[in-house]
Structure formats: C-alpha cells, structure tokens
Amino acid sequence: MTDILAVQGISKSFGALKAIRNLSFSLKSNEVLGIAGPNGSGKSTLFNILTKVPFGPDEGEIRVAGESVSGLGPRQIVERGLVRSFQTETDFETLSVIENVLVSMPDSDFRSGKAASRQRAREFLDYVGLAAQQDRPASEITVYDRKKLMIATALACRPKVLLLDEPAAGLSRPEVSEMIELIKRINLGGISVIVIEHIISLLVSVSNRLIVLNFGELLAEGTPQDVIRDPRVIEAYLGPAAAHE
Ligand SMILES: Nc1ncnc2c1ncn2[C@@H]1O[C@H](COP(=O)(O)OP(=O)(O)O)[C@@H](O)[C@H]1O
Ligand SMILES: [Mg+2]
C-alpha cells in the first residue's frame, strides 16, 4: 500500500516550549491510525501543523499522496484532501445545521443549481444521522450532534485523509459506540483516518495502528493491543509506579 500521508522530522516550538519534536510517521491508504498521549503532549498541535491552521511546522516535511505541501496554504491543503475536525465544537452557531454543510462544500457542488447542492448537503447530514435536524440553528443541537455536524462538514470537503481530534470526548457510552461505528463506516467508504482520542476503547476498536506522543515525541508505535500494554505508555499516562504494578 502507498503512503497517503508521510510526515518526516517535523518540529514546532512555542517560545521555549518544544510542542512537537522531530516527529516522523506515515499513514497508508485506507488505514486508521490512532493517536494517544497525555494532555499537552502535542496531539492537537500536530493536526494544526498538518493543516497549517493556523501554522505549519518550524522544520520537517509533510507529503500528501507523495507531494510536499510545504508551499501550500490551508485551503490548498484541504483541496489536496487533508481535512480536520476540531477538539471543541467549531460550527457556525448562527447558521442552521444544513447551512453549516453548505458553506463547507466545494464550488463544484454548486454548478448544478441550488436544489442539487441542498440535496448533496442533505446526503452528508443523512450519512451522520442528522438529516432530521437540518433546519435547526447549530447552536441549539446537542454536543453529540455538533460533533457529528463537524464530521459532516469535514466530509463535505471530500477528504482523502480525515483528521479527528477527540471525536468522542464528553459523549455517553452509547454515543461513543455510535461514533466508533461512524468512524468505521467512513473508513470503509475509502477515507483514511487519523483519530486522536483519550477513550482507549475507541482507539482499540477503530485503529489499525496506534502511536503515542509524550512531550511532543513519538513514545510508542504498533498494534493497539501491543501499545496499550507497553510499560512506557502506562508510565506516561499514570506515572512510574503504575508501570511496575
Ligand atoms: N498556540 C500556542 N501557543 C503556545 N503554546 C501552545 C499553543 N498551542 C499549544 N501550545 C502548547 O503546546 C503543548 C501541546 O498542546 P496540545 O497540542 O494542545 O496538546 P494535546 O492536544 O496533546 O493535549 C501544550 O503545552 C500547549 O500549552
Ligand atoms: Mg488536544
């Protein structure tokens, strides 16, 4: 399988703080890569760097489908197929649910007229289970529905690689199960996925491979089952005593 995403030696500092340190990894076509790591380990910063929202790396190289994105801006990176959702809900609260999807769709979706573009937007909402909410203001729907709306708006950008930042944070157990199924369905539809999550059961369920960040560095990489048993990973999450119990 070819690498849809290749990250080589990227770093990012905020003043004296090295948030990402010489990080390299790759994502194969149709793979789901999970990313775990303690709070502040640089996970969200990694997504910021990959999408250049708001900044790229200080050094290192990012390739999407074999081509460097170093000269590209955020919009061009989306056009290349790298699309993220955010850790906190970032939909437009003053717009309706369906309008949020419409503003994310590429210009090419509007060439066949208004009715066709609304129909397309409804299909994305239907895919995540939000069709019944389409005319409600985004500010009025539940946290879970807003997470699904963020995913629908990301899908409307036609990603090749979907970057999900804590898609299950704050959800109830049944909602987490549904989110797991949604991520699997998106992946089966041919989209490669990188998912950051603290909920280990989600990472184990959806990921082909798991990496763990600690202080901006790659701490561990492997199958989910191996990585969650790695004493270095347990120590990073729970402290030195836990790893030796
Ligand atoms: N824009 C920024 N300016 C300064 N420091 C930042 C910025 N973004 C993130 N950081 C810092 O970088 C580190 C990694 O943050 P983050 O990537 O959000 O961690 P995670 O998502 O793993 O919890 C933290 O110490 C955080 O305070
Ligand atoms: Mg984060």
mmCIF file of C-alpha atoms in Angstrom, residues 35-39 41 43 197-200 203 211-214 219 227-228 231-240 242:
data_model
loop_
_atom_site.group_PDB
_atom_site.id
_atom_site.type_symbol
_atom_site.label_atom_id
_atom_site.label_comp_id
_atom_site.label_asym_id
_atom_site.label_seq_id
_atom_site.Cartn_x
_atom_site.Cartn_y
_atom_site.Cartn_z
ATOM 1 C CA ILE A 35 -3.028 8.835 18.323
ATOM 2 C CA ALA A 36 -2.944 8.772 22.116
ATOM 3 C CA GLY A 37 -0.879 10.721 24.609
ATOM 4 C CA PRO A 38 -1.249 12.652 27.852
ATOM 5 C CA ASN A 39 -2.748 16.157 27.864
ATOM 6 C CA SER A 41 1.727 16.039 24.565
ATOM 7 C CA LYS A 43 -1.607 15.907 19.639
ATOM 8 C CA GLU A 197 -8.683 10.175 21.430
ATOM 9 C CA HIS A 198 -8.334 9.592 25.165
ATOM 10 C CA ILE A 199 -11.021 6.909 25.135
ATOM 11 C CA ILE A 200 -8.812 3.860 24.678
ATOM 12 C CA LEU A 203 -8.815 3.718 19.667
ATOM 13 C CA ILE A 211 1.060 5.880 18.056
ATOM 14 C CA VAL A 212 1.589 7.555 21.420
ATOM 15 C CA LEU A 213 3.017 11.038 21.850
ATOM 16 C CA ASN A 214 4.735 12.225 25.013
ATOM 17 C CA LEU A 219 6.877 7.321 22.564
ATOM 18 C CA VAL A 227 0.860 -0.310 22.504
ATOM 19 C CA ILE A 228 -1.671 -0.165 25.351
ATOM 20 C CA PRO A 231 5.079 -0.140 30.163
ATOM 21 C CA ARG A 232 6.434 3.163 28.788
ATOM 22 C CA VAL A 233 2.913 4.105 27.659
ATOM 23 C CA ILE A 234 1.368 3.146 31.001
ATOM 24 C CA GLU A 235 4.042 5.166 32.801
ATOM 25 C CA ALA A 236 3.434 8.232 30.595
ATOM 26 C CA TYR A 237 -0.295 8.127 31.387
ATOM 27 C CA LEU A 238 -0.307 7.013 35.011
ATOM 28 C CA GLY A 239 3.178 7.719 36.407
ATOM 29 C CA PRO A 240 6.214 5.469 37.068
ATOM 30 C CA ALA A 242 1.751 2.146 37.660
#
